[in-house]
Short mmCIF file of C-alpha atoms and ligand atoms in Angstrom, two decimals:
data_model
loop_
_atom_site.label_atom_id
_atom_site.label_comp_id
_atom_site.label_asym_id
_atom_site.label_seq_id
_atom_site.Cartn_x
_atom_site.Cartn_y
_atom_site.Cartn_z
CA UNK A 1 2.74 100.48 -33.89
CA UNK A 2 3.99 100.42 -37.47
CA UNK A 3 5.85 97.18 -36.79
CA UNK A 4 2.70 95.56 -35.41
CA UNK A 5 0.45 96.91 -38.18
CA UNK A 6 2.80 95.58 -40.85
CA UNK A 7 3.15 92.18 -39.17
CA UNK A 8 -0.65 91.95 -38.91
CA UNK A 9 -1.12 92.64 -42.61
CA UNK A 10 1.77 90.45 -43.79
CA UNK A 11 0.82 87.40 -41.76
CA UNK A 12 -2.96 87.69 -42.04
CA UNK A 13 -4.03 88.94 -38.64
CA UNK A 14 -5.74 92.21 -39.64
CA UNK A 15 -6.50 93.83 -43.01
CA UNK A 16 -7.91 97.29 -43.74
CA UNK A 17 -11.62 96.83 -44.59
CA UNK A 18 -12.78 97.35 -48.21
CA UNK A 19 -9.17 97.87 -49.15
CA UNK A 20 -9.71 97.38 -52.90
CA UNK A 21 -12.02 100.44 -52.81
CA UNK A 22 -9.58 102.55 -50.85
CA UNK A 23 -10.78 101.44 -47.42
CA UNK A 24 -13.30 103.04 -45.10
CA UNK A 25 -12.02 105.18 -42.24
CA UNK A 26 -10.45 103.06 -39.54
CA UNK A 27 -12.41 99.90 -40.18
CA UNK A 28 -10.62 96.57 -40.22
CA UNK A 29 -11.23 92.94 -41.11
CA UNK A 30 -9.63 90.05 -39.27
CA UNK A 31 -7.76 87.52 -41.40
CA UNK A 32 -7.23 83.79 -40.76
CA UNK A 33 -4.83 84.29 -37.84
CA UNK A 34 -6.58 87.36 -36.43
CA UNK A 35 -9.93 85.65 -36.24
CA UNK A 36 -8.35 82.76 -34.32
CA UNK A 37 -6.60 85.17 -31.97
CA UNK A 38 -9.81 87.06 -31.29
CA UNK A 39 -11.80 83.84 -30.76
CA UNK A 40 -9.26 82.76 -28.17
CA UNK A 41 -9.36 86.12 -26.38
CA UNK A 42 -13.15 85.81 -26.18
CA UNK A 43 -12.89 82.19 -25.04
CA UNK A 44 -10.39 83.14 -22.32
CA UNK A 45 -12.75 85.90 -21.12
CA UNK A 46 -15.85 83.66 -21.22
CA UNK A 47 -14.08 80.79 -19.45
CA UNK A 48 -12.98 83.03 -16.61
CA UNK A 49 -16.15 85.13 -16.38
CA UNK A 50 -18.81 82.47 -16.96
CA UNK A 51 -17.69 78.84 -17.28
CA UNK A 52 -15.52 78.74 -14.16
CA UNK A 53 -18.06 80.59 -11.99
CA UNK A 54 -21.39 79.58 -10.51
CA UNK A 55 -22.61 83.18 -10.11
CA UNK A 56 -22.49 84.46 -13.73
CA UNK A 57 -24.70 83.45 -16.68
CA UNK A 58 -24.49 84.42 -20.35
CA UNK A 59 -26.69 86.38 -22.75
CA UNK A 60 -26.71 87.34 -26.42
CA UNK A 61 -29.05 90.29 -26.96
CA UNK A 62 -30.01 92.11 -30.17
CA UNK A 63 -27.90 94.91 -31.63
CA UNK A 64 -30.98 96.96 -32.56
CA UNK A 65 -33.33 97.40 -29.61
CA UNK A 66 -36.42 99.58 -29.17
CA UNK A 67 -35.05 103.16 -29.47
CA UNK A 68 -36.61 104.04 -26.12
CA UNK A 69 -33.80 101.96 -24.61
CA UNK A 70 -31.31 104.65 -25.56
CA UNK A 71 -33.53 107.54 -24.51
CA UNK A 72 -33.86 105.99 -21.06
CA UNK A 73 -30.20 105.04 -20.71
CA UNK A 74 -29.25 108.65 -21.43
CA UNK A 75 -27.37 107.84 -24.65
CA UNK A 76 -29.60 109.97 -26.93
CA UNK A 77 -28.83 113.08 -24.90
CA UNK A 78 -25.53 112.35 -23.19
CA UNK A 79 -23.52 109.99 -25.38
CA UNK A 80 -21.62 112.77 -27.06
CA UNK A 81 -18.07 113.90 -27.56
CA UNK A 82 -17.18 117.60 -27.90
CA UNK A 83 -16.16 118.29 -31.47
CA UNK A 84 -14.48 121.20 -33.27
CA UNK A 85 -14.11 121.83 -37.01
CA UNK A 86 -11.22 123.49 -38.79
CA UNK A 87 -12.70 126.18 -41.04
CA UNK A 88 -9.84 125.89 -43.54
CA UNK A 89 -9.11 122.19 -44.04
CA UNK A 90 -12.61 121.09 -42.86
CA UNK A 91 -11.14 118.41 -40.60
CA UNK A 92 -13.06 117.44 -37.49
CA UNK A 93 -11.38 116.87 -34.14
CA UNK A 94 -12.34 115.84 -30.60
CA UNK A 95 -12.09 119.04 -28.57
CA UNK A 96 -10.82 117.12 -25.52
CA UNK A 97 -8.08 115.32 -27.52
CA UNK A 98 -6.61 118.24 -29.51
CA UNK A 99 -3.16 117.66 -28.08
CA UNK A 100 -3.02 114.14 -29.59
CA UNK A 101 -4.47 115.18 -32.98
CA UNK A 102 -2.68 116.16 -36.18
CA UNK A 103 -3.85 118.32 -39.09
CA UNK A 104 -4.65 115.99 -42.04
CA UNK A 105 -3.36 118.64 -44.46
CA UNK A 106 -0.11 119.25 -42.58
CA UNK A 107 0.53 116.10 -40.52
CA UNK A 108 3.49 117.72 -38.72
CA UNK A 109 1.11 120.39 -37.35
CA UNK A 110 -1.56 120.40 -34.69
CA UNK A 111 -5.24 121.20 -35.43
CA UNK A 112 -5.60 124.84 -36.49
CA UNK A 113 -1.89 125.24 -37.24
CA UNK A 114 -2.67 124.84 -40.96
CA UNK A 115 -3.86 128.44 -40.66
CA UNK A 116 -7.52 127.52 -40.14
CA UNK A 117 -9.67 128.81 -37.34
CA UNK A 118 -11.24 126.17 -35.09
CA UNK A 119 -14.96 126.45 -34.38
CA UNK A 120 -16.44 126.46 -30.88
CA UNK A 121 -16.86 122.97 -29.42
CA UNK A 122 -20.21 121.32 -30.17
CA UNK A 123 -21.67 118.09 -28.84
CA UNK A 124 -21.60 115.26 -31.36
CA UNK A 125 -23.69 112.13 -30.66
CA UNK A 126 -21.71 108.94 -31.23
CA UNK A 127 -24.64 106.63 -31.94
CA UNK A 128 -25.19 105.34 -35.48
CA UNK A 129 -28.76 105.87 -36.61
CA UNK A 130 -30.60 103.52 -38.92
CA UNK A 131 -34.17 102.91 -40.06
CA UNK A 132 -36.21 99.86 -39.24
CA UNK A 133 -38.85 98.62 -41.68
CA UNK A 134 -39.71 99.65 -45.20
CA UNK A 135 -40.69 103.26 -44.49
CA UNK A 136 -38.06 105.85 -43.67
CA UNK A 137 -39.16 108.52 -41.22
CA UNK A 138 -38.84 109.68 -37.65
CA UNK A 139 -41.08 106.85 -36.47
CA UNK A 140 -38.71 104.23 -37.88
CA UNK A 141 -35.43 105.60 -36.50
CA UNK A 142 -33.41 103.11 -34.48
CA UNK A 143 -29.82 102.92 -33.26
CA UNK A 144 -27.01 100.43 -33.52
CA UNK A 145 -26.09 99.71 -29.90
CA UNK A 146 -23.11 101.72 -28.63
CA UNK A 147 -22.60 99.25 -25.74
CA UNK A 148 -23.81 95.73 -25.00
CA UNK A 149 -24.76 96.58 -21.41
CA UNK A 150 -28.28 97.86 -22.07
CA UNK A 151 -29.39 94.55 -23.61
CA UNK A 152 -28.44 92.98 -20.29
CA UNK A 153 -30.53 95.44 -18.24
CA UNK A 154 -33.54 94.90 -20.53
CA UNK A 155 -33.30 91.16 -19.88
CA UNK A 156 -32.66 91.36 -16.12
CA UNK A 157 -36.16 90.16 -15.22
CA UNK A 158 -36.20 87.45 -17.91
CA UNK A 159 -32.94 85.98 -16.62
CA UNK A 160 -34.06 86.28 -12.99
CA UNK A 161 -37.29 84.43 -13.71
CA UNK A 162 -35.85 81.75 -15.99
CA UNK A 163 -32.58 80.92 -14.22
CA UNK A 164 -31.74 79.99 -10.66
CA UNK A 165 -29.86 83.20 -9.88
CA UNK A 166 -30.13 85.76 -7.11
CA UNK A 167 -28.00 88.77 -6.23
CA UNK A 168 -25.07 88.85 -6.12
CA UNK A 169 -24.93 87.42 -9.64
CA UNK A 170 -23.78 88.53 -13.08
CA UNK A 171 -24.96 88.45 -16.70
CA UNK A 172 -22.16 88.40 -19.28
CA UNK A 173 -22.28 89.16 -22.97
CA UNK A 174 -19.84 89.45 -25.86
CA UNK A 175 -20.87 91.25 -29.02
CA UNK A 176 -20.42 94.06 -31.49
CA UNK A 177 -20.93 97.69 -30.53
CA UNK A 178 -20.88 100.72 -32.79
CA UNK A 179 -19.74 104.28 -32.14
CA UNK A 180 -19.35 107.00 -34.72
CA UNK A 181 -16.02 108.05 -33.21
CA UNK A 182 -14.94 111.50 -34.43
CA UNK A 183 -11.28 110.65 -34.46
CA UNK A 184 -10.68 106.92 -34.54
CA UNK A 185 -7.08 105.85 -34.73
CA UNK A 186 -4.17 103.76 -33.57
CA UNK A 187 -5.16 100.75 -35.62
CA UNK A 188 -7.79 98.58 -33.91
CA UNK A 189 -7.43 100.47 -30.60
CA UNK A 190 -10.28 102.79 -31.57
CA UNK A 191 -12.60 101.85 -34.41
CA UNK A 192 -16.23 102.59 -35.24
CA UNK A 193 -17.27 98.97 -35.07
CA UNK A 194 -15.79 96.81 -32.32
CA UNK A 195 -16.52 93.92 -30.00
CA UNK A 196 -17.14 94.34 -26.31
CA UNK A 197 -17.06 91.80 -23.50
CA UNK A 198 -19.20 93.16 -20.72
CA UNK A 199 -20.62 91.76 -17.51
CA UNK A 200 -23.22 93.40 -15.28
CA UNK A 201 -22.90 92.14 -11.72
CA UNK A 202 -26.14 92.71 -9.77
CA UNK A 203 -25.70 92.97 -6.02
CA UNK A 204 -27.30 94.09 -2.76
CA UNK A 205 -26.33 97.79 -2.43
CA UNK A 206 -24.51 97.21 0.88
CA UNK A 207 -22.03 94.91 -0.93
CA UNK A 208 -21.06 97.50 -3.56
CA UNK A 209 -17.60 98.48 -2.28
CA UNK A 210 -16.51 94.93 -1.70
CA UNK A 211 -17.51 93.74 -5.19
CA UNK A 212 -16.10 96.84 -6.89
CA UNK A 213 -12.68 96.18 -5.34
CA UNK A 214 -13.01 92.49 -6.21
CA UNK A 215 -13.77 93.09 -9.90
CA UNK A 216 -11.03 95.70 -10.36
CA UNK A 217 -8.47 93.18 -9.03
CA UNK A 218 -9.95 90.21 -10.84
CA UNK A 219 -9.94 91.96 -14.21
CA UNK A 220 -6.41 93.33 -13.75
CA UNK A 221 -5.22 89.81 -12.85
CA UNK A 222 -6.88 88.28 -15.94
CA UNK A 223 -4.53 90.25 -18.21
CA UNK A 224 -1.51 89.26 -16.10
CA UNK A 225 -2.54 85.59 -16.11
CA UNK A 226 -2.72 85.65 -19.90
CA UNK A 227 0.82 86.96 -20.12
CA UNK A 228 0.65 90.77 -20.15
CA UNK A 229 3.65 92.41 -18.48
CA UNK A 230 2.33 93.73 -15.11
CA UNK A 231 4.87 96.58 -15.30
CA UNK A 232 2.96 97.87 -18.34
CA UNK A 233 -0.43 97.75 -16.60
CA UNK A 234 -1.85 100.20 -14.10
CA UNK A 235 -5.14 101.11 -12.49
CA UNK A 236 -6.52 104.59 -13.10
CA UNK A 237 -9.31 105.80 -10.86
CA UNK A 238 -11.50 108.43 -12.53
CA UNK A 239 -11.84 111.68 -10.56
CA UNK A 240 -15.39 112.08 -9.23
CA UNK A 241 -16.06 115.23 -11.31
CA UNK A 242 -15.24 113.43 -14.59
CA UNK A 243 -17.53 110.40 -14.11
CA UNK A 244 -20.27 109.52 -16.61
CA UNK A 245 -23.83 110.39 -15.58
CA UNK A 246 -24.67 106.79 -14.65
CA UNK A 247 -21.82 105.96 -12.33
CA UNK A 248 -20.40 106.88 -8.92
CA UNK A 249 -16.95 105.31 -9.31
CA UNK A 250 -14.88 103.95 -12.20
CA UNK A 251 -11.41 102.44 -12.46
CA UNK A 252 -9.73 101.75 -15.78
CA UNK A 253 -7.15 99.05 -16.34
CA UNK A 254 -4.63 100.88 -18.51
CA UNK A 255 -1.78 99.60 -20.67
CA UNK A 256 1.33 101.45 -21.78
CA UNK A 257 0.94 101.36 -25.57
CA UNK A 258 3.67 102.56 -27.96
CA UNK A 259 1.57 105.78 -28.18
CA UNK A 260 1.22 106.17 -24.40
CA UNK A 261 -1.07 104.94 -21.63
CA UNK A 262 -4.55 104.00 -22.81
CA UNK A 263 -7.70 102.38 -21.42
CA UNK A 264 -7.91 98.65 -21.86
CA UNK A 265 -11.00 98.07 -19.76
CA UNK A 266 -13.25 100.06 -17.42
CA UNK A 267 -14.81 98.79 -14.19
CA UNK A 268 -17.73 101.03 -13.22
CA UNK A 269 -20.18 101.26 -10.32
CA UNK A 270 -23.44 101.93 -12.15
CA UNK A 271 -25.56 101.83 -8.96
CA UNK A 272 -29.25 101.17 -9.68
CA UNK A 273 -29.30 103.85 -12.38
CA UNK A 274 -30.15 101.60 -15.31
CA UNK A 275 -32.67 99.23 -13.71
CA UNK A 276 -34.45 102.13 -12.04
CA UNK A 277 -34.56 104.25 -15.21
CA UNK A 278 -35.88 101.36 -17.33
CA UNK A 279 -38.46 100.56 -14.64
CA UNK A 280 -39.73 104.12 -14.61
CA UNK A 281 -39.76 104.49 -18.40
CA UNK A 282 -41.36 101.12 -19.19
CA UNK A 283 -43.71 100.89 -16.23
CA UNK A 284 -42.37 97.35 -15.56
CA UNK A 285 -41.14 96.64 -12.06
CA UNK A 286 -37.52 95.57 -12.39
CA UNK A 287 -36.90 95.24 -8.66
CA UNK A 288 -35.70 91.99 -7.13
CA UNK A 289 -37.80 90.38 -4.42
CA UNK A 290 -35.66 88.77 -1.75
CA UNK A 291 -37.71 85.84 -0.37
CA UNK A 292 -35.63 85.72 2.82
CA UNK A 293 -35.86 89.36 3.91
CA UNK A 294 -39.18 89.93 2.07
CA UNK A 295 -37.59 93.11 0.71
CA UNK A 296 -38.10 94.38 -2.86
CA UNK A 297 -35.19 96.45 -4.14
CA UNK A 298 -33.22 97.56 -7.22
CA UNK A 299 -29.87 95.75 -7.15
CA UNK A 300 -26.78 97.88 -7.69
CA UNK A 301 -24.43 97.03 -10.52
CA UNK A 302 -20.66 96.72 -10.90
CA UNK A 303 -19.69 96.48 -14.57
CA UNK A 304 -16.36 95.26 -15.95
CA UNK A 305 -16.41 96.37 -19.63
CA UNK A 306 -13.59 95.21 -21.88
CA UNK A 307 -12.90 95.67 -25.59
CA UNK A 308 -12.08 92.45 -27.42
CA UNK A 309 -10.21 94.16 -30.28
CA UNK A 310 -8.27 96.33 -27.87
CA UNK A 311 -7.38 93.28 -25.77
CA UNK A 312 -6.27 91.33 -28.87
CA UNK A 313 -4.12 94.29 -29.96
CA UNK A 314 -2.63 94.54 -26.48
CA UNK A 315 -1.75 90.84 -26.40
CA UNK A 316 0.00 91.26 -29.76
CA UNK A 317 1.94 94.38 -28.76
CA UNK A 318 2.96 92.96 -25.41
CA UNK A 319 4.00 89.61 -26.90
CA UNK A 320 6.16 91.14 -29.65
CA UNK A 321 9.90 90.80 -29.25
CA UNK A 322 13.00 90.98 -31.40
CA UNK A 323 15.96 88.88 -30.36
CA UNK A 324 19.33 88.15 -31.90
CA UNK A 325 19.88 84.41 -32.30
CA UNK A 326 23.13 83.15 -33.84
CA UNK A 327 23.76 86.57 -35.35
CA UNK A 328 20.30 86.81 -36.91
CA UNK A 329 17.21 88.75 -35.89
CA UNK A 330 14.42 86.57 -34.55
CA UNK A 331 10.95 88.15 -34.41
CA UNK A 332 8.81 86.30 -31.91
CA UNK A 333 5.37 86.68 -30.37
CA UNK A 334 5.52 85.30 -26.84
CA UNK A 335 1.74 84.82 -26.74
CA UNK A 336 0.16 82.74 -24.00
CA UNK A 337 -0.32 79.28 -25.61
CA UNK A 338 -4.09 79.53 -25.08
CA UNK A 339 -4.19 82.86 -26.93
CA UNK A 340 -1.84 81.93 -29.81
CA UNK A 341 -3.78 81.40 -33.10
CA UNK A 342 -1.91 78.19 -33.90
CA UNK A 343 -0.81 75.86 -31.12
CA UNK A 344 1.27 73.27 -32.96
CA UNK A 345 3.11 73.39 -36.28
CA UNK A 346 3.97 69.99 -37.72
CA UNK A 347 7.08 69.94 -39.88
CA UNK A 348 8.68 67.02 -41.74
CA UNK A 349 12.44 67.59 -41.77
CA UNK A 350 12.62 66.76 -45.49
CA UNK A 351 10.08 66.17 -48.23
CA UNK A 352 10.98 62.50 -48.74
CA UNK A 353 11.53 59.12 -47.09
CA UNK A 354 7.92 58.97 -45.92
CA UNK A 355 8.34 61.93 -43.59
CA UNK A 356 5.55 64.09 -45.09
CA UNK A 357 3.04 61.21 -44.80
CA UNK A 358 4.09 60.52 -41.21
CA UNK A 359 3.88 64.24 -40.38
CA UNK A 360 0.42 64.53 -41.91
CA UNK A 361 -0.83 61.56 -39.88
CA UNK A 362 0.52 63.19 -36.68
CA UNK A 363 -1.06 66.51 -37.63
CA UNK A 364 -4.43 64.85 -38.21
CA UNK A 365 -4.27 63.15 -34.80
CA UNK A 366 -3.47 66.47 -33.11
CA UNK A 367 -6.27 68.18 -35.02
CA UNK A 368 -8.72 65.51 -33.87
CA UNK A 369 -7.51 66.10 -30.31
CA UNK A 370 -8.73 69.70 -30.89
CA UNK A 371 -5.35 71.39 -31.25
CA UNK A 372 -5.05 74.24 -33.76
CA UNK A 373 -2.38 72.90 -36.09
CA UNK A 374 -0.45 73.97 -39.16
CA UNK A 375 1.43 71.76 -41.59
CA UNK A 376 4.47 73.16 -43.37
CA UNK A 377 6.97 71.25 -45.49
CA UNK A 378 8.53 74.10 -47.48
CA UNK A 379 11.96 75.70 -46.89
CA UNK A 380 14.76 74.89 -44.47
CA UNK A 381 13.73 73.88 -40.97
CA UNK A 382 15.27 77.02 -39.38
CA UNK A 383 13.17 79.24 -41.63
CA UNK A 384 10.04 77.31 -40.84
CA UNK A 385 10.71 77.75 -37.09
CA UNK A 386 11.10 81.51 -37.61
CA UNK A 387 7.81 81.74 -39.53
CA UNK A 388 6.04 80.11 -36.62
CA UNK A 389 7.88 82.28 -34.04
CA UNK A 390 6.62 85.39 -35.83
CA UNK A 391 2.98 84.34 -35.45
CA UNK A 392 3.43 83.08 -31.90
CA UNK A 393 3.09 79.30 -32.41
CA UNK A 394 4.30 77.84 -29.10
CA UNK A 395 5.20 74.32 -30.34
CA UNK A 396 6.86 73.00 -33.49
CA UNK A 397 6.90 69.24 -33.94
CA UNK A 398 9.59 67.94 -36.29
CA UNK A 399 9.48 64.53 -37.91
CA UNK A 400 12.96 63.27 -38.87
CA UNK A 401 14.69 60.05 -39.97
CA UNK A 402 14.68 58.69 -36.41
CA UNK A 403 10.93 59.20 -36.10
CA UNK A 404 10.46 56.74 -38.92
CA UNK A 405 12.26 54.12 -36.82
CA UNK A 406 11.32 54.85 -33.20
CA UNK A 407 8.13 56.97 -33.40
CA UNK A 408 9.79 59.78 -31.44
CA UNK A 409 9.45 63.42 -32.58
CA UNK A 410 11.32 66.59 -31.66
CA UNK A 411 9.21 69.25 -29.98
CA UNK A 412 10.80 72.67 -30.23
CA UNK A 413 9.53 75.31 -27.83
CA UNK A 414 9.03 78.84 -29.09
CA UNK A 415 10.12 80.83 -26.04
CA UNK A 416 13.24 78.95 -24.92
CA UNK A 417 13.99 77.29 -28.30
CA UNK A 418 14.66 74.16 -26.21
CA UNK A 419 14.11 70.83 -27.95
CA UNK A 420 12.56 67.72 -26.41
CA UNK A 421 12.24 64.20 -27.79
CA UNK A 422 8.71 62.91 -27.21
CA UNK A 423 6.98 59.63 -28.13
CA UNK A 424 4.23 60.23 -30.71
CA UNK A 425 1.77 58.38 -28.45
CA UNK A 426 2.46 60.87 -25.62
CA UNK A 427 2.55 64.01 -27.78
CA UNK A 428 -0.95 65.42 -27.23
CA UNK A 429 -0.81 64.90 -23.45
CA UNK A 430 2.71 66.35 -23.27
CA UNK A 431 1.70 69.52 -25.13
CA UNK A 432 -1.47 69.94 -23.06
CA UNK A 433 0.52 69.62 -19.84
CA UNK A 434 3.27 72.01 -20.99
CA UNK A 435 0.63 74.59 -21.98
CA UNK A 436 -0.75 74.57 -18.44
CA UNK A 437 2.71 75.34 -17.02
CA UNK A 438 3.48 78.26 -19.35
CA UNK A 439 5.15 81.28 -17.76
CA UNK A 440 5.81 84.63 -19.36
CA UNK A 441 9.50 84.49 -20.41
CA UNK A 442 12.03 87.19 -19.59
CA UNK A 443 12.54 89.30 -22.73
CA UNK A 444 15.73 89.91 -24.65
CA UNK A 445 14.47 93.36 -25.57
CA UNK A 446 11.31 95.34 -25.01
CA UNK A 447 10.89 96.21 -28.69
CA UNK A 448 9.08 97.91 -30.28
P1 ATP B 1 -12.53 105.49 -24.54
O1 ATP B 1 -12.35 106.42 -23.35
O2 ATP B 1 -11.26 104.84 -25.02
O3 ATP B 1 -13.36 106.09 -25.65
P2 ATP B 1 -14.76 104.42 -23.16
O4 ATP B 1 -14.45 104.79 -21.75
O5 ATP B 1 -15.76 105.19 -23.92
O6 ATP B 1 -13.41 104.28 -24.00
P3 ATP B 1 -16.31 102.14 -22.46
O7 ATP B 1 -17.60 102.73 -22.84
O8 ATP B 1 -15.97 102.00 -21.00
O9 ATP B 1 -15.13 102.88 -23.21
O10 ATP B 1 -16.18 100.74 -23.20
C1 ATP B 1 -15.54 99.62 -22.62
C2 ATP B 1 -14.38 99.15 -23.46
O11 ATP B 1 -14.75 99.01 -24.83
C3 ATP B 1 -13.18 100.09 -23.48
O12 ATP B 1 -12.37 99.92 -22.36
C4 ATP B 1 -12.46 99.64 -24.75
O13 ATP B 1 -11.67 98.49 -24.50
C5 ATP B 1 -13.61 99.24 -25.65
N1 ATP B 1 -13.89 100.32 -26.61
C6 ATP B 1 -14.63 101.45 -26.40
N2 ATP B 1 -14.68 102.20 -27.50
C7 ATP B 1 -13.96 101.54 -28.45
C8 ATP B 1 -13.65 101.81 -29.82
N3 ATP B 1 -14.11 102.89 -30.45
N4 ATP B 1 -12.87 100.92 -30.47
C9 ATP B 1 -12.41 99.79 -29.87
N5 ATP B 1 -12.68 99.50 -28.58
C10 ATP B 1 -13.45 100.35 -27.88
#
C-alpha cells in the first residue's frame, strides 16, 4: 500500500485533503490524474450498466432528502457499527474489527494493550447529521445520504410514469455518499466521503433468483473485463444470520488487497423491503400495475452496489508492476487503456529540427479526436517512456527525423514495449483499434 500511496501523491493521483492544515482524518482529494482515472471508472460502469442496455435508466437524486427517508429505510435506528473506547488513550475502535486495529499511542500494540481498559460495545450511528434552513433545532435536522439507493426508491414511481420502463428494469445512479466511519483506513479503501455506483433492478418476485445470479456474475465479469486479475477476485456469500435487515441474500465481489481480502462491491437481494416501507410511511402507493396480468404488486429488487473510489484503488493496485528492463527497474501500471488517465503521450525525439511543432500538431489532432493526450519534450526519450509507464499511459508516439520526411511516427506500446511505425493519417484509427484488442499482459512480478 505504501508504494501505491506514494506513487499517487508523487504523480498527482490522490492527495491528503486539507494537507496544509494537517489534513482531516482519512479524507482525500483527487489530483489531475486521479480525477481522470475516476471519471473513466465511472464511465466504464455507466457504459456497461446503462448505455449498452435497454432495461436500465439513469438518475441523479439529491444528497439531502426528507429525513423521514432514513427513518423509513431503517438507517436512523439500524445503520450503526458497534464501537468501543479505550479509557486510557481515548481512542475509538470498531468492536467487530479489533483484530485489525492498532493502538494509536503504541502502534505495535492492539487496542487495550496500551494498558487501557476497553468499554462495553455501544452502537454508533454512521450517518452525518446537518441542519437545513436558517434555524438550528430538532425540526431542521437532516442527514447526508449514507447510500445513493434510497433516492432511487423515492423516485421509483416518477421514473415508472415518465419513462417507458416495466419490470424487470433498473435505475442506476452514481454519486457521493457519506458515512462517519469509526475507523477509516487503508487509503481511499474506506473514507468518510466516497462515491458509489449503485443500481436498483426492479423485478417480478418470481424472477429474483435468476436475476440475482445474473447480476453477481455480470458484476464480477466487469472487473475482469477491465483488466483485474481473476485470481485475485472471489465471490463471498454472506451467511444468512449476518445479513442486513433489508436483505435476504448478499454476495460480495472481493479482491485480495495487500492488507487482505476486502469487499469491492456487494450484490444484495433487497426484496420489496424499501418500496413497501416507503409506501406505508408516505401513504403513496408505490406498487407497479401490470397491464397484462392486471396485477398490482411491489417489485423485488436486486442491487449491485459498487464503490467508485475502491474500484479506482483496486485498478491501481492490480495494475502496478515492477519489472527489470535492461538492468533497470521499470515501474509500470498495466491499466486497461479505457481506464488509463492519459491514452497517448506525444514526444518529439529532440527539441529541434521542427520536431516539437510537428509533435504539437499531431497532439492537437489526437486531442480533437477526443483522446486524452500529454505532450512532453523534456529529458531523454527513455526517461520520458518510463514516466508514462509509471502513470499507465498505453501509447507513446515519437516524432523523429524520419517523420519530418515521410509523415510516419513510432508508436511504442506500454505493456510489450513493442514499437510500430504508423502513418500520421492512420494514427487515431490505429490507436482506437489497438485499444479494443487490449488483453491483460502476463506479469513479470506480482509486486507489491
Ligand atoms: P464495508 O463492509 O466495507 O463497510 P458495506 O458493506 O457497508 O462496506 P455497502 O453499503 O454495500 O458497503 O456499499 C457498497 C459499496 O460502497 C462497497 O462495496 C464499497 O465499495 C463502497 N463503500 C462503502 N463504504 C465505503 C467507505 N467508507 N469508503 C469507500 N467506499 C465505501
